[in-house]
């Protein structure tokens, strides 16, 4: 009888910890994340950024490289981080498995588990861009980085993805008509998607209603782009109605995936936002429009619901970006997507607060975080004991 009880306890114990593992390895928890771009010389240090994000209760963060100062600053914060392998590394990583292994060792494994690195984004907006050699190198780099995580036994901790721009699509309006561009689909996109399907990775999309509206302001209702009240659009093929553009952009991606034979793949928005300032030709780039878009987007994500085409896939999005980046080139709008100013104060009010200035507030926050961390650690001990008590009661 004791042996049977012990065996039952072991089973309960293993099931319990397998449930913990299934929760802790998720690359994206909740529905709201943010991009931490750093092409600027006037933004706060990484440790202050970590404080800012924790105060704002933004847990999911993406960076575009694997800068060690950021990884060290995020150690012990509990923030979930996706690091980036920049496009310039793709050819090297595709050609050499050893280099991929070294990169993962130095930039991911060395910082685990204290820094919660949950994903590696291999390149950004590669397919559809101008570097055809990078198109050819992307899948090889993805496979070699994934194989490196597997060799290091990190493949159940770190998710491998790559983010696409809407340049990979053709005929994206209405959503049901969307397909991948012919010059992208067969040779590059489909093999990549099939590999991601094998390893359980999502399709990552950078989607900007701001850019779509700017491309055709005469025919697109700005209220539709800003999540405001509008008549929206109707997709006759699916008989679905869309009251905002972001949902339509996501469902366009789902339609393209279905056309490529990947109906079950999840779409995650890895960049979206609205510029608060622009050139004379960018009239929609205003602080009021940026506030409206980001406030309404935050409310939309908080509902944790899907899209008209995929109601069971909760919409998840990383907002672009934490700060305005004053060293970015191009149009003025490129330098004005930040939710926060360089000093850490808010750019406009969507419910977040800036960096804590009071030492008393900082102490209170620190004590609160310590209590939360202590409680979390205690669960690893208390819950198995509870499971044992349950076993004894059932004997």
mmCIF file of C-alpha atoms in Angstrom:
data_model
loop_
_atom_site.group_PDB
_atom_site.id
_atom_site.type_symbol
_atom_site.label_atom_id
_atom_site.label_comp_id
_atom_site.label_asym_id
_atom_site.label_seq_id
_atom_site.Cartn_x
_atom_site.Cartn_y
_atom_site.Cartn_z
ATOM 1 C CA UNK A 1 0.000 0.000 0.000
ATOM 2 C CA UNK A 2 2.858 2.381 0.836
ATOM 3 C CA UNK A 3 4.493 1.618 -2.519
ATOM 4 C CA UNK A 4 1.262 2.426 -4.359
ATOM 5 C CA UNK A 5 0.876 5.677 -2.424
ATOM 6 C CA UNK A 6 4.462 6.634 -3.148
ATOM 7 C CA UNK A 7 4.024 5.910 -6.865
ATOM 8 C CA UNK A 8 0.846 7.994 -6.907
ATOM 9 C CA UNK A 9 2.693 10.856 -5.187
ATOM 10 C CA UNK A 10 5.475 10.709 -7.775
ATOM 11 C CA UNK A 11 2.900 10.903 -10.569
ATOM 12 C CA UNK A 12 1.194 13.918 -8.971
ATOM 13 C CA UNK A 13 4.587 15.550 -8.417
ATOM 14 C CA UNK A 14 5.657 15.051 -12.045
ATOM 15 C CA UNK A 15 2.353 16.289 -13.440
ATOM 16 C CA UNK A 16 2.520 19.347 -11.181
ATOM 17 C CA UNK A 17 6.005 20.298 -12.284
ATOM 18 C CA UNK A 18 5.231 19.599 -15.930
ATOM 19 C CA UNK A 19 2.425 22.167 -15.584
ATOM 20 C CA UNK A 20 4.897 24.660 -14.112
ATOM 21 C CA UNK A 21 7.268 24.026 -17.023
ATOM 22 C CA UNK A 22 4.508 24.525 -19.586
ATOM 23 C CA UNK A 23 3.772 27.935 -18.062
ATOM 24 C CA UNK A 24 7.319 29.206 -17.577
ATOM 25 C CA UNK A 25 8.542 28.450 -21.121
ATOM 26 C CA UNK A 26 6.002 30.649 -22.887
ATOM 27 C CA UNK A 27 7.672 33.331 -24.990
ATOM 28 C CA UNK A 28 4.726 35.715 -24.612
ATOM 29 C CA UNK A 29 2.621 35.843 -21.459
ATOM 30 C CA UNK A 30 -0.563 37.881 -21.441
ATOM 31 C CA UNK A 31 -1.321 40.020 -24.484
ATOM 32 C CA UNK A 32 0.724 43.245 -24.182
ATOM 33 C CA UNK A 33 4.416 43.767 -24.892
ATOM 34 C CA UNK A 34 6.765 46.535 -25.990
ATOM 35 C CA UNK A 35 9.809 47.057 -28.215
ATOM 36 C CA UNK A 36 12.917 48.521 -26.635
ATOM 37 C CA UNK A 37 14.695 50.257 -29.506
ATOM 38 C CA UNK A 38 17.937 52.016 -28.653
ATOM 39 C CA UNK A 39 18.987 54.000 -31.730
ATOM 40 C CA UNK A 40 19.345 57.096 -29.572
ATOM 41 C CA UNK A 41 21.895 58.902 -27.421
ATOM 42 C CA UNK A 42 19.520 60.477 -24.892
ATOM 43 C CA UNK A 43 17.484 57.622 -23.381
ATOM 44 C CA UNK A 44 17.761 56.244 -19.821
ATOM 45 C CA UNK A 45 20.203 53.486 -18.883
ATOM 46 C CA UNK A 46 18.966 49.873 -19.178
ATOM 47 C CA UNK A 47 18.536 49.488 -15.404
ATOM 48 C CA UNK A 48 16.239 52.547 -15.339
ATOM 49 C CA UNK A 49 14.343 51.148 -18.313
ATOM 50 C CA UNK A 50 13.795 47.902 -16.395
ATOM 51 C CA UNK A 51 12.433 49.952 -13.476
ATOM 52 C CA UNK A 52 10.157 51.882 -15.837
ATOM 53 C CA UNK A 53 8.755 48.719 -17.413
ATOM 54 C CA UNK A 54 8.123 47.060 -14.075
ATOM 55 C CA UNK A 55 6.310 50.168 -12.835
ATOM 56 C CA UNK A 56 4.177 50.081 -15.997
ATOM 57 C CA UNK A 57 3.597 46.335 -15.480
ATOM 58 C CA UNK A 58 4.791 45.578 -19.013
ATOM 59 C CA UNK A 59 6.274 42.093 -18.826
ATOM 60 C CA UNK A 60 7.041 41.243 -22.475
ATOM 61 C CA UNK A 61 9.973 43.085 -24.049
ATOM 62 C CA UNK A 62 11.745 42.787 -27.410
ATOM 63 C CA UNK A 63 15.189 44.154 -28.227
ATOM 64 C CA UNK A 64 16.840 44.113 -31.652
ATOM 65 C CA UNK A 65 20.166 42.631 -30.583
ATOM 66 C CA UNK A 66 21.604 40.877 -27.540
ATOM 67 C CA UNK A 67 23.414 43.782 -25.897
ATOM 68 C CA UNK A 68 24.995 42.535 -22.684
ATOM 69 C CA UNK A 69 24.345 45.742 -20.758
ATOM 70 C CA UNK A 70 20.614 45.233 -21.321
ATOM 71 C CA UNK A 71 20.741 41.533 -20.485
ATOM 72 C CA UNK A 72 22.581 42.257 -17.236
ATOM 73 C CA UNK A 73 20.207 45.091 -16.287
ATOM 74 C CA UNK A 74 17.188 42.850 -16.823
ATOM 75 C CA UNK A 75 18.630 40.098 -14.612
ATOM 76 C CA UNK A 76 16.359 39.332 -11.661
ATOM 77 C CA UNK A 77 13.571 41.636 -12.875
ATOM 78 C CA UNK A 78 11.168 38.926 -13.994
ATOM 79 C CA UNK A 79 10.719 40.652 -17.371
ATOM 80 C CA UNK A 80 10.391 38.246 -20.320
ATOM 81 C CA UNK A 81 12.822 39.187 -23.041
ATOM 82 C CA UNK A 82 13.116 38.343 -26.743
ATOM 83 C CA UNK A 83 16.602 39.089 -28.064
ATOM 84 C CA UNK A 84 17.430 39.717 -31.712
ATOM 85 C CA UNK A 85 20.012 38.295 -34.054
ATOM 86 C CA UNK A 86 20.608 41.295 -36.358
ATOM 87 C CA UNK A 87 20.269 40.890 -40.120
ATOM 88 C CA UNK A 88 23.991 41.393 -40.572
ATOM 89 C CA UNK A 89 24.667 38.060 -38.847
ATOM 90 C CA UNK A 90 22.361 35.934 -40.997
ATOM 91 C CA UNK A 91 24.854 34.828 -43.658
ATOM 92 C CA UNK A 92 27.474 33.888 -41.070
ATOM 93 C CA UNK A 93 25.016 31.956 -38.922
ATOM 94 C CA UNK A 94 23.542 30.189 -41.925
ATOM 95 C CA UNK A 95 26.939 29.059 -43.148
ATOM 96 C CA UNK A 96 28.428 27.928 -39.847
ATOM 97 C CA UNK A 97 26.685 25.874 -37.144
ATOM 98 C CA UNK A 98 29.610 26.374 -34.752
ATOM 99 C CA UNK A 99 29.243 30.149 -34.972
ATOM 100 C CA UNK A 100 25.532 29.832 -34.231
ATOM 101 C CA UNK A 101 26.308 27.657 -31.216
ATOM 102 C CA UNK A 102 28.881 30.158 -29.927
ATOM 103 C CA UNK A 103 26.424 33.041 -30.387
ATOM 104 C CA UNK A 104 23.710 31.281 -28.382
ATOM 105 C CA UNK A 105 26.199 30.326 -25.656
ATOM 106 C CA UNK A 106 27.538 33.867 -25.301
ATOM 107 C CA UNK A 107 24.310 35.826 -25.700
ATOM 108 C CA UNK A 108 21.604 33.563 -24.303
ATOM 109 C CA UNK A 109 22.847 30.644 -22.214
ATOM 110 C CA UNK A 110 25.329 32.807 -20.282
ATOM 111 C CA UNK A 111 22.471 34.979 -18.937
ATOM 112 C CA UNK A 112 19.947 32.264 -18.098
ATOM 113 C CA UNK A 113 18.087 31.745 -15.846
ATOM 114 C CA UNK A 114 18.437 35.109 -14.055
ATOM 115 C CA UNK A 115 17.595 37.034 -17.214
ATOM 116 C CA UNK A 116 14.362 35.600 -18.587
ATOM 117 C CA UNK A 117 15.305 35.249 -22.254
ATOM 118 C CA UNK A 118 12.236 33.624 -23.783
ATOM 119 C CA UNK A 119 12.924 34.007 -27.474
ATOM 120 C CA UNK A 120 15.413 34.716 -30.238
ATOM 121 C CA UNK A 121 14.201 36.733 -33.225
ATOM 122 C CA UNK A 122 16.418 35.700 -36.127
ATOM 123 C CA UNK A 123 16.547 38.768 -38.349
ATOM 124 C CA UNK A 124 13.864 41.419 -38.804
ATOM 125 C CA UNK A 125 11.785 42.056 -41.934
ATOM 126 C CA UNK A 126 14.193 40.053 -44.091
ATOM 127 C CA UNK A 127 11.843 38.584 -46.703
ATOM 128 C CA UNK A 128 10.433 41.322 -48.883
ATOM 129 C CA UNK A 129 13.441 43.544 -48.162
ATOM 130 C CA UNK A 130 16.188 44.542 -50.579
ATOM 131 C CA UNK A 131 18.953 42.073 -49.621
ATOM 132 C CA UNK A 132 18.280 38.899 -51.618
ATOM 133 C CA UNK A 133 21.325 37.167 -50.140
ATOM 134 C CA UNK A 134 19.732 37.522 -46.716
ATOM 135 C CA UNK A 135 16.532 35.994 -48.083
ATOM 136 C CA UNK A 136 18.536 32.920 -49.025
ATOM 137 C CA UNK A 137 20.365 32.820 -45.665
ATOM 138 C CA UNK A 138 17.350 33.248 -43.382
ATOM 139 C CA UNK A 139 16.141 29.639 -43.157
ATOM 140 C CA UNK A 140 19.669 28.284 -42.644
ATOM 141 C CA UNK A 141 20.285 30.805 -39.866
ATOM 142 C CA UNK A 142 16.958 29.950 -38.219
ATOM 143 C CA UNK A 143 17.749 26.220 -38.314
ATOM 144 C CA UNK A 144 21.292 26.638 -36.997
ATOM 145 C CA UNK A 145 20.190 28.899 -34.133
ATOM 146 C CA UNK A 146 17.413 26.452 -33.254
ATOM 147 C CA UNK A 147 19.816 23.498 -33.406
ATOM 148 C CA UNK A 148 22.153 25.414 -31.100
ATOM 149 C CA UNK A 149 19.387 25.826 -28.526
ATOM 150 C CA UNK A 150 18.641 22.130 -28.870
ATOM 151 C CA UNK A 151 22.286 21.150 -28.311
ATOM 152 C CA UNK A 152 22.324 23.330 -25.194
ATOM 153 C CA UNK A 153 18.967 21.911 -24.014
ATOM 154 C CA UNK A 154 17.323 25.324 -24.277
ATOM 155 C CA UNK A 155 14.815 24.496 -27.007
ATOM 156 C CA UNK A 156 12.020 24.115 -24.436
ATOM 157 C CA UNK A 157 12.908 27.483 -22.889
ATOM 158 C CA UNK A 158 13.718 29.761 -25.844
ATOM 159 C CA UNK A 159 11.402 30.163 -28.837
ATOM 160 C CA UNK A 160 12.831 30.882 -32.310
ATOM 161 C CA UNK A 161 11.011 33.346 -34.582
ATOM 162 C CA UNK A 162 11.536 35.997 -37.236
ATOM 163 C CA UNK A 163 9.389 39.082 -37.840
ATOM 164 C CA UNK A 164 7.935 39.962 -41.246
ATOM 165 C CA UNK A 165 6.770 43.236 -42.709
ATOM 166 C CA UNK A 166 3.622 43.442 -44.802
ATOM 167 C CA UNK A 167 5.850 43.543 -47.879
ATOM 168 C CA UNK A 168 5.618 39.724 -47.953
ATOM 169 C CA UNK A 169 1.898 39.930 -48.803
ATOM 170 C CA UNK A 170 -0.072 40.432 -51.980
ATOM 171 C CA UNK A 171 -3.730 41.500 -52.255
ATOM 172 C CA UNK A 172 -4.236 42.144 -48.546
ATOM 173 C CA UNK A 173 -7.640 43.836 -48.995
ATOM 174 C CA UNK A 174 -10.127 42.473 -48.167
ATOM 175 C CA UNK A 175 -8.453 40.194 -45.564
ATOM 176 C CA UNK A 176 -9.683 36.956 -47.167
ATOM 177 C CA UNK A 177 -7.879 37.774 -50.428
ATOM 178 C CA UNK A 178 -4.430 37.993 -48.856
ATOM 179 C CA UNK A 179 -1.699 35.650 -50.120
ATOM 180 C CA UNK A 180 2.073 35.666 -49.979
ATOM 181 C CA UNK A 181 3.885 37.289 -52.876
ATOM 182 C CA UNK A 182 4.925 34.821 -55.561
ATOM 183 C CA UNK A 183 8.609 35.779 -55.385
ATOM 184 C CA UNK A 184 8.599 35.125 -51.625
ATOM 185 C CA UNK A 185 6.256 32.194 -51.153
ATOM 186 C CA UNK A 186 7.582 28.975 -52.706
ATOM 187 C CA UNK A 187 11.354 29.286 -52.409
ATOM 188 C CA UNK A 188 11.635 31.189 -49.126
ATOM 189 C CA UNK A 189 8.459 31.589 -47.097
ATOM 190 C CA UNK A 190 6.876 28.161 -47.359
ATOM 191 C CA UNK A 191 9.963 26.171 -46.215
ATOM 192 C CA UNK A 192 10.418 28.657 -43.369
ATOM 193 C CA UNK A 193 6.802 28.338 -42.268
ATOM 194 C CA UNK A 194 6.938 24.545 -42.446
ATOM 195 C CA UNK A 195 9.970 24.546 -40.161
ATOM 196 C CA UNK A 196 8.299 26.935 -37.718
ATOM 197 C CA UNK A 197 5.251 24.683 -37.745
ATOM 198 C CA UNK A 198 7.479 21.718 -36.791
ATOM 199 C CA UNK A 199 8.993 23.529 -33.807
ATOM 200 C CA UNK A 200 5.789 25.274 -32.695
ATOM 201 C CA UNK A 201 6.725 28.874 -33.498
ATOM 202 C CA UNK A 202 4.190 31.564 -34.445
ATOM 203 C CA UNK A 203 4.078 33.822 -37.500
ATOM 204 C CA UNK A 204 5.391 37.223 -36.382
ATOM 205 C CA UNK A 205 4.129 40.321 -38.184
ATOM 206 C CA UNK A 206 4.996 44.003 -37.962
ATOM 207 C CA UNK A 207 1.666 45.714 -38.686
ATOM 208 C CA UNK A 208 1.123 49.476 -38.778
ATOM 209 C CA UNK A 209 -2.330 50.921 -39.484
ATOM 210 C CA UNK A 210 -0.505 54.279 -39.366
ATOM 211 C CA UNK A 211 1.526 53.390 -42.467
ATOM 212 C CA UNK A 212 -1.482 51.911 -44.250
ATOM 213 C CA UNK A 213 -3.514 55.052 -43.602
ATOM 214 C CA UNK A 214 -0.648 57.306 -44.694
ATOM 215 C CA UNK A 215 -0.390 55.412 -47.982
ATOM 216 C CA UNK A 216 -4.017 56.129 -48.923
ATOM 217 C CA UNK A 217 -5.670 58.750 -46.679
ATOM 218 C CA UNK A 218 -8.298 59.580 -49.302
ATOM 219 C CA UNK A 219 -9.844 56.117 -49.223
ATOM 220 C CA UNK A 220 -9.142 54.927 -45.641
ATOM 221 C CA UNK A 221 -11.198 56.267 -42.746
ATOM 222 C CA UNK A 222 -8.765 57.397 -40.044
ATOM 223 C CA UNK A 223 -11.275 56.315 -37.388
ATOM 224 C CA UNK A 224 -10.992 52.761 -38.748
ATOM 225 C CA UNK A 225 -7.218 52.948 -38.266
ATOM 226 C CA UNK A 226 -7.511 54.428 -34.757
ATOM 227 C CA UNK A 227 -10.038 51.947 -33.272
ATOM 228 C CA UNK A 228 -12.651 54.717 -33.244
ATOM 229 C CA UNK A 229 -16.336 54.351 -34.082
ATOM 230 C CA UNK A 230 -16.742 53.704 -37.805
ATOM 231 C CA UNK A 231 -18.808 51.655 -40.219
ATOM 232 C CA UNK A 232 -15.712 49.499 -40.848
ATOM 233 C CA UNK A 233 -15.468 47.037 -43.729
ATOM 234 C CA UNK A 234 -17.269 43.858 -44.711
ATOM 235 C CA UNK A 235 -15.453 40.882 -46.225
ATOM 236 C CA UNK A 236 -17.939 39.296 -48.627
ATOM 237 C CA UNK A 237 -16.027 36.024 -48.995
ATOM 238 C CA UNK A 238 -16.028 35.238 -45.258
ATOM 239 C CA UNK A 239 -19.083 37.351 -44.378
ATOM 240 C CA UNK A 240 -17.054 38.911 -41.562
ATOM 241 C CA UNK A 241 -17.155 42.528 -40.400
ATOM 242 C CA UNK A 242 -14.100 44.512 -39.264
ATOM 243 C CA UNK A 243 -14.402 47.618 -37.115
ATOM 244 C CA UNK A 244 -10.653 48.302 -36.938
ATOM 245 C CA UNK A 245 -7.734 47.956 -39.314
ATOM 246 C CA UNK A 246 -5.372 46.002 -37.057
ATOM 247 C CA UNK A 247 -7.807 43.078 -36.801
ATOM 248 C CA UNK A 248 -8.113 43.128 -40.591
ATOM 249 C CA UNK A 249 -4.321 43.113 -41.001
ATOM 250 C CA UNK A 250 -4.016 40.148 -38.643
ATOM 251 C CA UNK A 251 -6.736 38.208 -40.440
ATOM 252 C CA UNK A 252 -5.085 38.987 -43.770
ATOM 253 C CA UNK A 253 -1.999 37.205 -42.410
ATOM 254 C CA UNK A 254 -4.162 34.271 -41.294
ATOM 255 C CA UNK A 255 -5.622 34.074 -44.804
ATOM 256 C CA UNK A 256 -2.155 33.997 -46.351
ATOM 257 C CA UNK A 257 -1.081 31.275 -43.933
ATOM 258 C CA UNK A 258 -4.175 29.237 -44.753
ATOM 259 C CA UNK A 259 -3.462 29.611 -48.472
ATOM 260 C CA UNK A 260 0.064 28.305 -47.767
ATOM 261 C CA UNK A 261 -1.353 25.277 -45.947
ATOM 262 C CA UNK A 262 -0.760 26.465 -42.373
ATOM 263 C CA UNK A 263 -4.220 27.102 -40.999
ATOM 264 C CA UNK A 264 -3.280 26.339 -37.382
ATOM 265 C CA UNK A 265 -0.302 28.718 -37.052
ATOM 266 C CA UNK A 266 -0.751 31.616 -34.627
ATOM 267 C CA UNK A 267 -0.079 35.222 -35.662
ATOM 268 C CA UNK A 268 1.634 37.536 -33.163
ATOM 269 C CA UNK A 269 2.109 41.257 -33.801
ATOM 270 C CA UNK A 270 5.745 42.051 -33.098
ATOM 271 C CA UNK A 271 5.508 45.758 -33.925
ATOM 272 C CA UNK A 272 2.639 48.211 -34.064
ATOM 273 C CA UNK A 273 2.315 51.858 -33.088
ATOM 274 C CA UNK A 274 1.533 55.390 -34.221
ATOM 275 C CA UNK A 275 3.916 58.322 -34.665
ATOM 276 C CA UNK A 276 3.299 61.425 -32.542
ATOM 277 C CA UNK A 277 5.150 63.833 -34.842
ATOM 278 C CA UNK A 278 6.084 63.858 -38.507
ATOM 279 C CA UNK A 279 7.040 65.848 -41.577
ATOM 280 C CA UNK A 280 4.628 68.232 -43.302
ATOM 281 C CA UNK A 281 3.599 65.333 -45.546
ATOM 282 C CA UNK A 282 2.734 63.194 -42.488
ATOM 283 C CA UNK A 283 -0.325 65.052 -41.256
ATOM 284 C CA UNK A 284 -1.679 62.043 -39.337
ATOM 285 C CA UNK A 285 1.435 61.902 -37.147
ATOM 286 C CA UNK A 286 0.145 63.883 -34.181
ATOM 287 C CA UNK A 287 0.342 63.385 -30.429
ATOM 288 C CA UNK A 288 -3.457 63.151 -30.239
ATOM 289 C CA UNK A 289 -3.645 60.423 -32.883
ATOM 290 C CA UNK A 290 -0.773 58.543 -31.250
ATOM 291 C CA UNK A 291 -2.503 58.743 -27.874
ATOM 292 C CA UNK A 292 -5.805 57.609 -29.379
ATOM 293 C CA UNK A 293 -4.272 54.646 -31.219
ATOM 294 C CA UNK A 294 -2.160 53.398 -28.324
ATOM 295 C CA UNK A 295 -4.881 53.943 -25.704
ATOM 296 C CA UNK A 296 -7.479 52.104 -27.778
ATOM 297 C CA UNK A 297 -4.984 49.380 -28.670
ATOM 298 C CA UNK A 298 -4.247 48.829 -25.005
ATOM 299 C CA UNK A 299 -7.981 48.468 -24.315
ATOM 300 C CA UNK A 300 -8.324 46.106 -27.289
ATOM 301 C CA UNK A 301 -5.521 43.841 -26.052
ATOM 302 C CA UNK A 302 -6.835 43.862 -22.480
ATOM 303 C CA UNK A 303 -10.006 42.152 -23.705
ATOM 304 C CA UNK A 304 -7.870 39.102 -24.594
ATOM 305 C CA UNK A 305 -10.052 38.130 -27.502
ATOM 306 C CA UNK A 306 -9.299 36.935 -31.001
ATOM 307 C CA UNK A 307 -10.077 38.334 -34.440
ATOM 308 C CA UNK A 308 -13.211 37.767 -36.529
ATOM 309 C CA UNK A 309 -11.477 35.012 -38.535
ATOM 310 C CA UNK A 310 -9.632 33.415 -35.614
ATOM 311 C CA UNK A 311 -11.705 34.150 -32.475
ATOM 312 C CA UNK A 312 -9.872 31.504 -30.413
ATOM 313 C CA UNK A 313 -6.382 33.005 -30.950
ATOM 314 C CA UNK A 314 -6.024 35.859 -28.435
ATOM 315 C CA UNK A 315 -4.433 38.883 -30.116
ATOM 316 C CA UNK A 316 -0.935 39.556 -28.755
ATOM 317 C CA UNK A 317 1.096 42.608 -29.689
ATOM 318 C CA UNK A 318 4.393 44.299 -28.936
ATOM 319 C CA UNK A 319 4.009 48.074 -29.103
ATOM 320 C CA UNK A 320 6.591 50.143 -30.922
ATOM 321 C CA UNK A 321 8.239 51.579 -28.929
ATOM 322 C CA UNK A 322 9.349 52.580 -25.428
ATOM 323 C CA UNK A 323 11.204 55.746 -26.498
ATOM 324 C CA UNK A 324 11.537 58.141 -29.377
ATOM 325 C CA UNK A 325 14.847 57.277 -31.067
ATOM 326 C CA UNK A 326 16.590 60.480 -32.075
ATOM 327 C CA UNK A 327 19.346 58.863 -34.164
ATOM 328 C CA UNK A 328 17.083 57.000 -36.569
ATOM 329 C CA UNK A 329 17.225 58.103 -40.193
ATOM 330 C CA UNK A 330 14.388 58.694 -42.624
ATOM 331 C CA UNK A 331 11.157 60.590 -42.155
ATOM 332 C CA UNK A 332 10.566 62.537 -38.933
ATOM 333 C CA UNK A 333 7.894 60.026 -37.924
ATOM 334 C CA UNK A 334 10.584 57.329 -37.634
ATOM 335 C CA UNK A 335 12.002 59.154 -34.612
ATOM 336 C CA UNK A 336 8.662 59.686 -32.864
ATOM 337 C CA UNK A 337 6.976 56.397 -31.980
ATOM 338 C CA UNK A 338 7.860 56.364 -28.265
ATOM 339 C CA UNK A 339 5.356 56.062 -25.425
ATOM 340 C CA UNK A 340 7.922 57.733 -23.152
ATOM 341 C CA UNK A 341 10.182 60.737 -23.471
ATOM 342 C CA UNK A 342 13.971 60.350 -23.135
ATOM 343 C CA UNK A 343 13.817 61.373 -19.454
ATOM 344 C CA UNK A 344 11.372 58.544 -18.732
ATOM 345 C CA UNK A 345 8.249 60.697 -18.413
ATOM 346 C CA UNK A 346 5.182 59.840 -20.494
ATOM 347 C CA UNK A 347 4.834 61.250 -24.025
ATOM 348 C CA UNK A 348 1.044 61.235 -23.656
ATOM 349 C CA UNK A 349 -1.342 59.669 -21.182
ATOM 350 C CA UNK A 350 -2.621 56.167 -21.961
ATOM 351 C CA UNK A 351 -2.585 55.013 -18.350
ATOM 352 C CA UNK A 352 1.132 54.514 -17.764
ATOM 353 C CA UNK A 353 3.345 56.445 -15.343
ATOM 354 C CA UNK A 354 6.910 57.629 -15.811
ATOM 355 C CA UNK A 355 9.985 56.703 -13.823
ATOM 356 C CA UNK A 356 9.571 56.857 -10.009
ATOM 357 C CA UNK A 357 11.265 60.029 -8.757
ATOM 358 C CA UNK A 358 10.611 59.763 -5.031
ATOM 359 C CA UNK A 359 13.019 57.693 -2.947
ATOM 360 C CA UNK A 360 10.119 56.779 -0.659
ATOM 361 C CA UNK A 361 8.120 55.501 -3.636
ATOM 362 C CA UNK A 362 11.170 53.591 -4.831
ATOM 363 C CA UNK A 363 11.598 51.985 -1.406
ATOM 364 C CA UNK A 364 7.923 51.040 -1.264
ATOM 365 C CA UNK A 365 8.116 49.517 -4.757
ATOM 366 C CA UNK A 366 11.282 47.621 -3.856
ATOM 367 C CA UNK A 367 9.730 46.177 -0.690
ATOM 368 C CA UNK A 368 6.604 45.188 -2.582
ATOM 369 C CA UNK A 369 8.655 43.453 -5.289
ATOM 370 C CA UNK A 370 10.648 41.604 -2.631
ATOM 371 C CA UNK A 371 7.467 40.318 -1.006
ATOM 372 C CA UNK A 372 6.108 39.186 -4.376
ATOM 373 C CA UNK A 373 9.356 37.392 -5.231
ATOM 374 C CA UNK A 374 9.448 35.709 -1.827
ATOM 375 C CA UNK A 375 5.850 34.538 -2.255
ATOM 376 C CA UNK A 376 6.614 33.202 -5.746
ATOM 377 C CA UNK A 377 9.633 31.254 -4.510
ATOM 378 C CA UNK A 378 7.583 29.806 -1.661
ATOM 379 C CA UNK A 379 5.146 28.262 -4.115
ATOM 380 C CA UNK A 380 7.800 25.855 -5.376
ATOM 381 C CA UNK A 381 7.966 24.421 -1.843
ATOM 382 C CA UNK A 382 4.404 24.824 -0.579
ATOM 383 C CA UNK A 383 2.525 23.423 -3.561
ATOM 384 C CA UNK A 384 4.381 20.073 -3.731
ATOM 385 C CA UNK A 385 3.766 19.740 0.051
ATOM 386 C CA UNK A 386 0.079 20.365 -0.626
ATOM 387 C CA UNK A 387 0.171 17.636 -3.268
ATOM 388 C CA UNK A 388 1.732 15.252 -0.726
ATOM 389 C CA UNK A 389 -0.939 16.128 1.816
ATOM 390 C CA UNK A 390 -3.584 15.368 -0.796
ATOM 391 C CA UNK A 391 -2.033 11.957 -1.402
ATOM 392 C CA UNK A 392 -2.065 11.148 2.324
ATOM 393 C CA UNK A 393 -5.699 12.175 2.617
ATOM 394 C CA UNK A 394 -6.642 9.961 -0.315
ATOM 395 C CA UNK A 395 -4.875 6.887 1.133
#
